[in-house]
Coordinates of C-alpha atoms in Angstrom, one line a residue:
M1264 CA 4.5 63.3 -71.9
T1265 CA 6.9 64.3 -69.2
F1266 CA 10.3 65.7 -70.1
A1267 CA 13.5 65.6 -68.2
T1268 CA 14.5 69.0 -66.8
G1269 CA 18.3 68.6 -67.3
G1270 CA 20.2 68.2 -70.5
V1271 CA 21.6 64.8 -71.5
P1272 CA 25.4 64.7 -71.9
H1273 CA 27.1 63.0 -74.7
L1274 CA 28.6 59.5 -74.2
G1275 CA 32.1 60.9 -74.2
S1276 CA 31.4 62.9 -71.0
Q1277 CA 31.9 61.4 -67.5
Q1278 CA 28.1 61.0 -67.0
S1279 CA 26.0 58.8 -69.1
P1280 CA 22.5 60.1 -70.0
A1281 CA 19.5 58.1 -68.9
F1282 CA 16.5 57.6 -71.1
Q1283 CA 13.0 57.2 -69.7
T1284 CA 10.5 54.9 -71.5
D1285 CA 7.2 56.8 -71.3
S1286 CA 4.2 54.5 -70.7
L1287 CA 1.6 57.2 -71.2
P1288 CA 0.4 58.3 -74.7
T1289 CA 1.8 61.4 -76.1
E1290 CA -1.5 63.2 -76.3
L1291 CA -4.6 63.4 -74.3
S1292 CA -7.9 64.8 -75.5
E1293 CA -8.9 68.3 -74.4
S1294 CA -11.6 66.9 -72.1
Q1295 CA -9.1 64.5 -70.5
K1296 CA -6.7 67.3 -69.9
R1297 CA -9.3 69.3 -68.2
Q1298 CA -10.4 66.4 -66.1
S1299 CA -6.8 65.6 -65.1
I1300 CA -6.2 69.1 -63.9
K1301 CA -9.5 69.9 -62.3
P1302 CA -9.2 67.6 -59.3
M1303 CA -5.8 68.9 -58.6
I1304 CA -6.8 72.5 -58.1
G1305 CA -9.3 73.9 -55.7
G1306 CA -9.0 77.6 -55.1
G1307 CA -5.3 77.4 -55.5
N1308 CA -4.9 74.6 -53.0
I1309 CA -4.2 70.9 -53.8
T1310 CA -7.3 68.8 -53.0
E1311 CA -8.1 65.1 -52.8
I1312 CA -8.9 63.4 -56.1
T1313 CA -12.4 61.9 -56.3
H1314 CA -12.3 60.7 -59.9
F1315 CA -9.7 58.8 -62.1
I1316 CA -9.4 58.8 -65.8
L1317 CA -9.0 55.4 -67.5
L1318 CA -7.1 55.7 -70.7
G1319 CA -8.0 52.1 -71.7
F1320 CA -7.2 51.4 -75.3
S1321 CA -7.3 55.0 -76.5
D1322 CA -3.9 54.5 -78.1
F1323 CA -5.6 52.6 -80.9
P1324 CA -8.4 54.9 -82.2
R1325 CA -8.4 53.4 -85.7
I1326 CA -9.1 49.8 -84.5
I1327 CA -11.3 50.7 -81.5
V1328 CA -14.4 49.0 -83.1
V1329 CA -12.4 45.8 -83.8
L1330 CA -11.1 45.7 -80.3
F1331 CA -14.6 46.2 -78.9
V1332 CA -16.0 43.4 -81.0
V1333 CA -13.1 41.0 -80.0
F1334 CA -13.3 41.7 -76.3
L1335 CA -17.1 41.6 -76.3
A1336 CA -17.0 38.2 -78.0
I1337 CA -14.4 37.0 -75.5
Y1338 CA -16.6 38.2 -72.6
I1339 CA -19.7 36.6 -73.9
L1340 CA -18.0 33.3 -74.6
T1341 CA -16.5 33.3 -71.1
L1342 CA -19.9 33.9 -69.5
T1343 CA -21.6 31.3 -71.8
W1344 CA -19.0 28.6 -71.2
N1345 CA -18.8 29.0 -67.4
L1346 CA -22.6 29.4 -66.9
S1347 CA -23.2 26.3 -69.1
L1348 CA -20.7 24.3 -67.1
L1349 CA -22.4 25.5 -63.8
I1350 CA -25.8 24.4 -65.1
L1351 CA -24.6 21.1 -66.5
I1352 CA -22.9 20.2 -63.2
R1353 CA -25.9 21.2 -61.2
M1354 CA -28.4 19.2 -63.4
D1355 CA -26.4 16.0 -63.9
S1356 CA -26.2 13.8 -60.7
H1357 CA -23.2 11.9 -62.2
L1358 CA -21.2 15.1 -61.8
H1359 CA -22.0 15.6 -58.1
T1360 CA -18.4 14.7 -57.1
P1361 CA -15.7 16.6 -55.4
M1362 CA -13.8 17.4 -58.6
Y1363 CA -16.9 18.9 -60.3
F1364 CA -17.9 20.7 -57.1
F1365 CA -14.5 22.5 -57.2
L1366 CA -14.9 23.0 -60.9
S1367 CA -18.3 24.7 -60.5
N1368 CA -16.8 27.1 -57.9
L1369 CA -13.9 27.8 -60.2
S1370 CA -16.4 28.7 -63.0
F1371 CA -18.2 31.0 -60.6
M1372 CA -15.0 32.7 -59.6
D1373 CA -14.0 33.2 -63.3
I1374 CA -17.5 34.8 -64.0
C1375 CA -17.0 37.3 -61.1
Y1376 CA -13.4 37.8 -62.0
V1377 CA -14.0 38.8 -65.6
T1378 CA -17.2 40.7 -64.8
S1379 CA -15.3 43.0 -62.4
T1380 CA -13.4 44.5 -65.3
A1381 CA -14.9 43.7 -68.7
P1382 CA -18.3 45.5 -68.6
K1383 CA -16.7 48.8 -67.6
M1384 CA -14.0 48.3 -70.2
L1385 CA -16.5 47.7 -72.9
Y1386 CA -18.7 50.6 -71.8
D1387 CA -15.7 52.9 -71.9
F1388 CA -14.8 52.1 -75.5
F1389 CA -17.2 54.7 -76.9
Q1390 CA -17.2 57.2 -74.0
E1391 CA -15.5 60.5 -74.5
R1392 CA -15.0 60.8 -70.7
Q1393 CA -13.7 57.4 -69.4
T1394 CA -13.8 58.3 -65.7
I1395 CA -14.3 56.2 -62.6
T1396 CA -14.9 57.4 -59.1
F1397 CA -12.4 56.6 -56.3
V1398 CA -15.1 54.5 -54.6
A1399 CA -15.9 52.5 -57.7
C1400 CA -12.2 52.1 -58.4
A1401 CA -11.6 50.7 -54.9
V1402 CA -14.7 48.4 -55.3
Q1403 CA -13.5 47.2 -58.7
Y1404 CA -10.0 46.3 -57.4
F1405 CA -11.6 44.7 -54.3
V1406 CA -13.7 42.3 -56.3
F1407 CA -10.9 41.6 -58.8
S1408 CA -8.3 40.9 -56.1
T1409 CA -10.7 38.8 -54.0
M1410 CA -11.6 36.5 -56.8
G1411 CA -8.0 36.2 -58.0
L1412 CA -6.6 35.3 -54.6
S1413 CA -9.6 32.9 -53.9
E1414 CA -8.9 31.2 -57.2
S1415 CA -5.3 30.8 -56.2
C1416 CA -6.4 28.9 -53.1
L1417 CA -9.0 26.9 -54.9
M1418 CA -6.3 25.7 -57.4
T1419 CA -4.4 24.4 -54.4
A1420 CA -7.5 22.6 -53.1
M1421 CA -8.0 21.0 -56.5
A1422 CA -4.4 19.8 -56.5
Y1423 CA -5.0 18.1 -53.2
D1424 CA -8.2 16.6 -54.6
R1425 CA -6.2 15.1 -57.6
Y1426 CA -3.6 13.8 -55.2
A1427 CA -6.2 12.0 -53.1
A1428 CA -7.9 10.6 -56.3
I1429 CA -4.7 9.2 -57.8
C1430 CA -2.6 8.3 -54.7
N1431 CA -5.4 7.0 -52.5
P1432 CA -8.2 6.0 -54.8
L1433 CA -9.7 3.4 -52.4
L1434 CA -10.0 6.1 -49.7
Y1435 CA -11.0 8.9 -52.0
S1436 CA -14.7 9.0 -51.1
S1437 CA -14.1 9.1 -47.4
V1438 CA -11.1 11.5 -47.6
M1439 CA -12.8 14.0 -49.9
S1440 CA -16.1 14.1 -48.0
P1441 CA -18.7 16.7 -48.8
A1442 CA -18.0 18.5 -45.5
L1443 CA -14.2 18.7 -46.2
C1444 CA -14.9 19.9 -49.8
G1445 CA -17.3 22.6 -48.5
R1446 CA -14.7 23.8 -45.9
M1447 CA -12.0 23.9 -48.5
V1448 CA -14.1 26.1 -50.9
L1449 CA -15.3 28.3 -48.0
G1450 CA -11.7 28.6 -46.8
S1451 CA -10.6 29.7 -50.3
Y1452 CA -13.2 32.5 -50.4
L1453 CA -12.5 33.6 -46.9
A1454 CA -8.7 33.6 -47.5
G1455 CA -9.0 35.7 -50.6
L1456 CA -11.6 38.1 -49.0
S1457 CA -9.5 38.6 -45.8
A1458 CA -6.3 39.4 -47.7
T1459 CA -8.0 41.8 -50.0
V1460 CA -9.7 43.5 -47.0
F1461 CA -6.2 44.1 -45.5
Q1462 CA -5.0 45.6 -48.9
L1463 CA -8.2 47.7 -49.2
C1464 CA -7.8 49.1 -45.7
A1465 CA -4.2 50.1 -46.4
M1466 CA -5.2 51.5 -49.8
L1467 CA -7.9 53.7 -48.3
Q1468 CA -5.2 55.4 -46.2
L1469 CA -3.5 56.6 -49.3
H1470 CA -3.9 60.2 -50.6
F1471 CA -4.3 61.0 -54.3
C1472 CA -3.6 64.7 -54.9
G1473 CA -1.6 64.8 -58.1
P1474 CA -2.2 63.2 -61.6
N1475 CA -5.3 61.1 -61.8
V1476 CA -4.7 59.4 -65.2
I1477 CA -4.6 55.6 -65.1
N1478 CA -3.0 54.2 -68.2
H1479 CA -5.0 51.0 -68.0
F1480 CA -8.5 49.7 -68.6
F1481 CA -9.3 49.0 -65.0
C1482 CA -8.1 49.9 -61.5
D1483 CA -5.2 47.7 -60.7
L1484 CA -2.9 48.2 -57.6
P1485 CA 0.4 49.0 -59.4
Q1486 CA -1.2 51.9 -61.3
L1487 CA -2.8 53.3 -58.2
L1488 CA 0.4 53.1 -56.2
V1489 CA 2.2 55.2 -58.9
L1490 CA -0.5 57.9 -58.6
S1491 CA -0.4 58.2 -54.8
C1492 CA 1.2 61.2 -53.2
T1493 CA 1.7 59.5 -49.9
D1494 CA 4.3 56.9 -48.7
T1495 CA 3.4 53.5 -50.1
F1496 CA 6.1 51.5 -48.4
F1497 CA 3.7 49.7 -46.0
L1498 CA 1.3 48.7 -48.8
H1499 CA 4.3 47.5 -50.9
L1500 CA 5.4 45.4 -47.9
L1501 CA 1.9 44.1 -47.3
T1502 CA 1.6 43.1 -51.0
I1503 CA 5.0 41.3 -50.9
I1504 CA 3.9 39.3 -47.8
L1505 CA 0.5 38.4 -49.3
T1506 CA 2.3 37.4 -52.5
M1507 CA 4.5 35.1 -50.5
I1508 CA 1.6 33.6 -48.7
F1509 CA -0.7 33.1 -51.6
G1510 CA 1.9 32.6 -54.3
V1511 CA 4.8 30.7 -52.8
I1512 CA 2.8 28.5 -50.4
N1513 CA 0.1 27.6 -52.9
V1514 CA 2.6 26.8 -55.6
S1515 CA 4.6 24.7 -53.1
V1516 CA 1.5 22.7 -52.1
I1517 CA 0.6 22.2 -55.8
M1518 CA 4.2 21.0 -56.6
I1519 CA 4.3 18.6 -53.6
S1520 CA 0.9 17.2 -54.6
Y1521 CA 2.1 16.6 -58.2
V1522 CA 5.4 15.0 -57.0
Y1523 CA 3.3 12.4 -55.2
I1524 CA 1.0 12.1 -58.2
V1525 CA 3.9 11.5 -60.6
I1526 CA 5.4 8.8 -58.2
S1527 CA 2.0 7.1 -58.1
I1528 CA 1.7 7.2 -61.9
M1529 CA 5.1 5.6 -62.3
K1530 CA 4.0 2.7 -60.1
I1531 CA 1.1 1.9 -62.4
T1532 CA 1.9 -1.2 -64.5
T1533 CA -0.4 -0.7 -67.5
G1534 CA 0.0 2.0 -70.1
S1535 CA -3.8 2.6 -70.2
G1536 CA -3.8 3.0 -66.4
R1537 CA -1.0 5.6 -66.6
S1538 CA -2.8 7.4 -69.4
K1539 CA -6.0 7.5 -67.5
A1540 CA -4.3 8.7 -64.3
F1541 CA -2.5 11.4 -66.3
N1542 CA -5.7 12.6 -68.0
T1543 CA -7.4 12.9 -64.6
C1544 CA -5.1 15.8 -63.6
A1545 CA -4.0 17.1 -67.1
S1546 CA -6.8 19.8 -67.2
H1547 CA -6.0 21.1 -63.7
L1548 CA -2.3 21.1 -64.4
T1549 CA -2.9 23.2 -67.6
A1550 CA -5.1 25.7 -65.7
V1551 CA -2.5 26.0 -63.0
T1552 CA 0.3 26.6 -65.5
L1553 CA -1.7 29.3 -67.3
F1554 CA -2.7 31.0 -64.0
Y1555 CA 0.7 31.2 -62.4
T1556 CA 3.2 31.7 -65.3
S1557 CA 4.3 35.1 -66.6
G1558 CA 2.6 34.4 -69.9
I1559 CA 4.0 34.9 -73.3
Y1560 CA 7.7 35.2 -72.3
L1561 CA 7.8 31.9 -70.4
V1562 CA 5.7 30.2 -73.1
T1563 CA 8.1 31.5 -75.8
V1564 CA 11.3 30.4 -74.0
S1565 CA 9.8 27.0 -73.1
W1566 CA 8.5 26.3 -76.6
N1567 CA 11.8 27.3 -78.3
L1568 CA 14.0 25.5 -75.8
G1569 CA 11.7 22.5 -76.0
L1570 CA 12.0 22.5 -79.8
I1571 CA 15.8 22.7 -79.6
A1572 CA 15.8 19.7 -77.2
V1573 CA 13.5 17.6 -79.4
I1574 CA 15.7 18.2 -82.5
R1575 CA 18.8 17.5 -80.5
M1576 CA 17.5 14.2 -79.0
D1577 CA 15.9 12.7 -82.1
S1578 CA 18.4 11.5 -84.7
R1579 CA 15.8 11.5 -87.4
L1580 CA 15.7 15.3 -87.1
H1581 CA 19.4 15.7 -87.7
T1582 CA 18.9 17.2 -91.1
P1583 CA 19.7 20.6 -92.6
M1584 CA 16.1 21.9 -92.2
Y1585 CA 16.0 21.1 -88.5
F1586 CA 19.5 22.3 -88.0
F1587 CA 18.4 25.7 -89.3
L1588 CA 15.2 25.5 -87.3
S1589 CA 17.1 24.8 -84.0
N1590 CA 19.3 27.9 -84.7
L1591 CA 16.2 30.0 -85.4
S1592 CA 14.7 28.9 -82.1
L1593 CA 17.9 29.8 -80.3
L1594 CA 17.8 33.2 -82.0
D1595 CA 14.2 33.8 -81.0
T1596 CA 15.0 32.8 -77.3
C1597 CA 17.8 35.4 -77.2
Y1598 CA 15.8 37.9 -79.2
I1599 CA 12.8 38.0 -76.8
S1600 CA 15.1 37.8 -73.7
I1601 CA 16.7 41.1 -74.6
I1602 CA 13.3 42.9 -74.6
A1603 CA 10.8 41.1 -72.4
P1604 CA 12.4 40.8 -69.0
R1605 CA 13.1 44.5 -68.7
M1606 CA 9.7 45.4 -70.2
L1607 CA 7.9 43.1 -67.6
S1608 CA 9.9 44.7 -64.7
D1609 CA 9.0 48.2 -65.9
F1610 CA 5.3 47.5 -65.4
F1611 CA 5.8 47.9 -61.7
R1612 CA 8.3 50.8 -61.7
K1613 CA 7.3 54.3 -61.2
H1614 CA 10.4 55.6 -63.0
K1615 CA 11.2 53.6 -66.1
L1616 CA 14.8 54.6 -66.5
I1617 CA 17.6 53.0 -68.6
S1618 CA 21.2 54.3 -68.8
F1619 CA 22.6 55.4 -72.2
T1620 CA 25.0 52.5 -72.2
G1621 CA 22.2 50.0 -71.3
C1622 CA 20.0 51.5 -74.1
I1623 CA 22.8 51.2 -76.7
M1624 CA 23.7 47.7 -75.7
Q1625 CA 20.0 46.6 -75.8
Y1626 CA 19.7 48.0 -79.3
F1627 CA 23.0 46.5 -80.4
L1628 CA 22.0 42.9 -79.3
F1629 CA 18.5 43.3 -80.6
S1630 CA 19.7 44.6 -84.0
S1631 CA 22.4 41.9 -84.2
L1632 CA 19.9 39.1 -83.7
G1633 CA 17.3 40.7 -85.9
L1634 CA 19.8 41.0 -88.8
T1635 CA 21.0 37.5 -88.2
E1636 CA 17.5 36.2 -88.4
C1637 CA 17.0 38.0 -91.7
S1638 CA 20.0 36.1 -93.2
L1639 CA 19.0 32.8 -91.6
L1640 CA 15.5 33.0 -93.1
A1641 CA 17.1 33.6 -96.5
A1642 CA 19.4 30.5 -95.9
M1643 CA 16.3 28.5 -95.0
A1644 CA 14.6 29.6 -98.2
Y1645 CA 17.6 28.3 -100.2
D1646 CA 17.3 25.0 -98.2
C1647 CA 13.6 24.7 -99.3
Y1648 CA 14.6 25.5 -102.9
V1649 CA 17.2 22.7 -103.0
A1650 CA 14.9 20.2 -101.3
I1651 CA 12.0 20.8 -103.8
C1652 CA 13.8 21.7 -107.0
S1653 CA 16.8 19.3 -106.7
P1654 CA 15.7 16.5 -104.3
L1655 CA 18.2 14.0 -105.7
L1656 CA 21.1 16.3 -105.1
Y1657 CA 19.8 17.6 -101.7
T1658 CA 22.1 15.6 -99.5
A1659 CA 25.2 16.4 -101.5
T1660 CA 24.3 20.1 -101.9
M1661 CA 23.2 20.8 -98.3
C1662 CA 26.2 19.1 -96.7
P1663 CA 26.9 19.7 -93.0
S1664 CA 29.8 22.0 -93.7
L1665 CA 27.7 24.2 -96.0
C1666 CA 24.9 24.4 -93.4
L1667 CA 27.4 25.4 -90.7
Q1668 CA 28.9 28.0 -92.9
M1669 CA 25.5 29.5 -93.7
V1670 CA 24.6 29.7 -90.0
A1671 CA 28.0 31.1 -89.1
G1672 CA 27.8 33.6 -92.0
S1673 CA 24.4 34.7 -90.8
C1674 CA 25.7 35.4 -87.3
V1675 CA 28.8 37.2 -88.5
T1676 CA 27.0 39.4 -91.0
G1677 CA 24.3 40.2 -88.5
F1678 CA 26.7 41.3 -85.8
L1679 CA 28.9 43.1 -88.3
G1680 CA 26.0 45.2 -89.6
S1681 CA 24.9 46.0 -86.1
F1682 CA 28.4 46.9 -85.1
I1683 CA 28.7 49.4 -87.9
Q1684 CA 25.4 51.0 -86.7
L1685 CA 26.7 51.1 -83.1
C1686 CA 29.9 52.9 -84.1
A1687 CA 27.8 55.6 -85.9
L1688 CA 25.3 55.7 -83.1
L1689 CA 28.0 56.5 -80.5
Q1690 CA 28.9 59.6 -82.5
L1691 CA 25.5 61.2 -82.0
H1692 CA 24.8 63.7 -79.2
F1693 CA 21.8 63.7 -77.0
C1694 CA 21.3 67.0 -75.2
G1695 CA 17.5 67.6 -75.3
P1696 CA 14.5 65.5 -74.4
N1697 CA 15.2 62.0 -73.1
I1698 CA 11.7 60.4 -73.2
I1699 CA 11.4 57.3 -75.3
N1700 CA 7.7 56.6 -76.1
H1701 CA 8.4 53.0 -76.5
F1702 CA 8.9 49.8 -74.4
F1703 CA 12.6 49.3 -75.5
C1704 CA 15.4 51.2 -77.2
D1705 CA 14.7 51.1 -80.9
L1706 CA 16.5 53.0 -83.6
P1707 CA 13.7 55.3 -84.9
Q1708 CA 13.0 56.6 -81.4
L1709 CA 16.7 57.2 -80.6
L1710 CA 17.2 59.2 -83.9
T1711 CA 14.3 61.6 -83.0
L1712 CA 16.0 62.4 -79.7
S1713 CA 19.4 63.2 -81.1
C1714 CA 20.4 66.9 -81.3
S1715 CA 23.1 66.3 -83.9
D1716 CA 22.8 65.7 -87.7
T1717 CA 21.6 62.2 -88.4
L1718 CA 21.7 62.4 -92.2
F1719 CA 24.8 60.2 -92.5
F1720 CA 23.4 57.7 -90.0
Q1721 CA 20.1 57.5 -92.0
V1722 CA 21.9 57.0 -95.3
M1723 CA 24.0 54.2 -93.7
T1724 CA 20.9 52.6 -92.2
S1725 CA 19.2 52.7 -95.6
V1726 CA 22.3 51.0 -97.1
L1727 CA 22.2 48.3 -94.4
T1728 CA 18.4 47.9 -95.0
V1729 CA 19.0 47.3 -98.7
I1730 CA 21.8 44.8 -98.0
F1731 CA 20.0 42.8 -95.2
G1732 CA 16.4 43.5 -95.9
L1733 CA 15.9 43.7 -99.7
M1734 CA 18.7 41.2 -100.5
S1735 CA 17.3 38.7 -98.1
V1736 CA 13.8 39.2 -99.4
L1737 CA 15.2 39.0 -103.0
V1738 CA 16.9 35.7 -102.2
I1739 CA 13.6 34.4 -100.7
M1740 CA 11.5 35.6 -103.6
I1741 CA 13.8 34.0 -106.2
S1742 CA 13.9 30.8 -104.3
Y1743 CA 10.1 30.6 -104.0
G1744 CA 9.8 31.6 -107.7
Y1745 CA 11.7 28.4 -108.6
I1746 CA 9.8 26.5 -105.9
V1747 CA 6.4 27.5 -107.4
A1748 CA 7.5 26.7 -110.9
T1749 CA 8.6 23.2 -109.7
I1750 CA 5.4 22.6 -107.8
V1751 CA 3.3 23.5 -110.8
K1752 CA 5.1 20.8 -112.9
I1753 CA 4.2 18.1 -110.4
T1754 CA 1.4 16.0 -111.9
S1755 CA -0.2 14.5 -108.8
A1756 CA -2.2 16.5 -106.2
E1757 CA -0.5 14.5 -103.4
G1758 CA 2.9 15.4 -104.6
R1759 CA 2.0 19.1 -104.9
S1760 CA 0.5 19.1 -101.4
K1761 CA 3.6 17.4 -100.0
A1762 CA 5.9 19.9 -101.7
F1763 CA 3.9 22.8 -100.5
N1764 CA 3.8 21.6 -96.9
T1765 CA 7.6 21.4 -97.0
C1766 CA 7.9 25.2 -97.3
A1767 CA 4.5 26.4 -95.9
S1768 CA 5.8 26.9 -92.3
H1769 CA 8.9 28.8 -93.5
L1770 CA 6.8 31.0 -95.8
T1771 CA 4.4 31.9 -92.9
A1772 CA 7.4 32.8 -90.6
V1773 CA 9.0 34.9 -93.3
T1774 CA 5.7 36.8 -94.0
L1775 CA 5.2 37.6 -90.3
F1776 CA 8.8 38.7 -89.7
F1777 CA 9.4 40.8 -92.7
G1778 CA 5.8 42.2 -92.8
S1779 CA 5.9 43.6 -89.3
G1780 CA 9.5 44.8 -89.7
I1781 CA 8.7 46.7 -92.9
F1782 CA 5.8 48.4 -91.2
V1783 CA 7.9 49.6 -88.4
Y1784 CA 10.9 50.8 -90.3
M1785 CA 9.3 51.9 -93.6
Y1786 CA 6.1 53.3 -92.4
P1787 CA 6.1 57.1 -92.5
N1788 CA 5.1 57.7 -88.8
S1789 CA 7.1 54.8 -87.4
G1790 CA 10.0 57.1 -86.3
G1791 CA 7.7 59.0 -83.9
S1792 CA 5.4 57.7 -81.3
S1793 CA 2.8 56.0 -83.4
S1794 CA 0.7 53.5 -81.4
Q1795 CA 0.4 51.3 -84.5
S1796 CA 4.2 51.2 -84.7
K1797 CA 4.4 50.1 -81.1
L1798 CA 1.8 47.5 -81.7
A1799 CA 3.8 46.2 -84.7
S1800 CA 6.9 46.2 -82.6
V1801 CA 5.2 43.9 -80.1
L1802 CA 4.4 41.6 -82.9
Y1803 CA 7.9 41.1 -84.2
T1804 CA 9.7 41.3 -80.8
V1805 CA 7.4 39.3 -78.6
I1806 CA 4.6 37.5 -80.6
I1807 CA 6.6 36.1 -83.6
P1808 CA 9.3 34.4 -81.4
M1809 CA 6.4 32.7 -79.6
L1810 CA 4.6 31.7 -82.8
N1811 CA 7.6 30.4 -84.7
P1812 CA 8.0 27.0 -82.9
L1813 CA 4.2 26.6 -83.0
I1814 CA 4.1 27.3 -86.8
Y1815 CA 6.9 24.8 -87.5
S1816 CA 5.4 22.1 -85.1
L1817 CA 1.7 22.1 -86.0
R1818 CA 2.2 21.4 -89.7
N1819 CA 5.2 19.1 -89.2
K1820 CA 4.6 15.4 -88.9
E1821 CA 8.2 14.6 -88.1
I1822 CA 8.2 16.9 -85.0
K1823 CA 4.9 15.5 -83.9
D1824 CA 6.2 11.9 -84.2
A1825 CA 9.4 12.9 -82.3
L1826 CA 7.3 14.4 -79.5
S1827 CA 5.2 11.2 -79.4
I1828 CA 8.3 9.0 -79.2
R1829 CA 9.6 11.2 -76.4
K1830 CA 6.3 10.8 -74.5
K1831 CA 6.3 7.0 -75.0
K1832 CA 9.9 6.8 -73.8
L1833 CA 9.1 8.9 -70.7
F1834 CA 6.2 6.5 -69.8
S1835 CA 8.5 3.5 -70.5
W1836 CA 11.2 5.0 -68.3
C1837 CA 8.6 5.6 -65.5
Y1838 CA 7.5 2.0 -65.9

């Protein structure tokens, strides 16, 4: 861990302290320390580094075997599926078409792509010295980057193929001739290879004479740029230009192709014809979406906003349960947006700094939404209790005004509880270390950095935990106690199953939210830099907001029906 050399002034002074989120683990093994120092010293002079240390997943020593088994299984499945697809396309003459020709090359690229990183990563799991030479590091990045850029171009070629198949079906065979398909695939490989060669030549001009620890499981460009002790401006500029060429241009071509595809589908008069045309390009569109999006954050925001839109548009979902669910989705969208964007931007920053004010505001908003969600989940438990235990009085009991009051009360109590913490937090002094070994400003890490007495703050936090945590859990447990007692009295298996499905999604969401939160804030080591604590934090700040709409959608027939109706109306509108 690196510490700031200067003291951190209190908020009341003219300067605000800045905290640095430390991306490296707090401790290295003795062998890793020797390795990281040795290349830097040669008879008292700084020398060029010839080896790098890959930290990989050393943050999680207790689950290293589990991680190895999971990643090994993923790698084997990836190889098996892609090789099987290659063999099947090669052996079946019916699949000797442009679409499957592109697909076979995509499978080959994926095999090379994952093989450039996975075997070394799996081998390093049980190695005490997880080192890689500079040459091997450069070769690994070269293969990885070449295949990634080539796949980007191939995706564009496949979009054009789908455009020709749907928009010009009668001319498809002549347009997508074997010669053109071969040139498009060859062009994809050459474009990816050429761009990576430019990057590699620029990368080989860099000097590495300082730290040689890569906090990653393979050699990726951002991590290498951070370690370089020479000016990386040109390589940064080159990377931006290549990103524009391969990212923006390819995405633009894909979007233009799909605009014409959608227009053509709208002109098809039969529902079966539209469905067939859509299914022709659905797989490619899914692959493109997964390849180009920023992953979990975009998926989370899309799912939650999509769920809110469906609930808002379908009058059958204007019930108390879905009113609470739409507010939960809104909370999750705000919740993850406080953490994820900054965390993603920090991946490519050498100095991960956040001002004291920014840190405090991040925690205030995060805490407010978290406490609000605690109260909202308790309100949803009461809603389930009324629906199952008093179904005849449900409409009268859960009237719109009561539902609105419960949601408003959840928001007010959440922000009030967080505001009390904020006032106490602003009284603390920070005059020592300013390294936060976390990916956002959370309370346990801030308390460990304070150089003033935190006893009052800890007592107040315990009181708020009792009020929001234990009381919410108590309300939920009492509600489910009555629910279970009511379900047991139901004589038919179908009735019990229906009653259980009414509250199963909510019970799953409650278990995930409170389980991960209790681990972080009640676990003895959570106030420090525990890797398990960070892993649990990722669960409740990033993963759970993504899972919530999925949990409520998969087991919910009404939402599935609403989505189906929206789809039919969309096709009807196109017609």
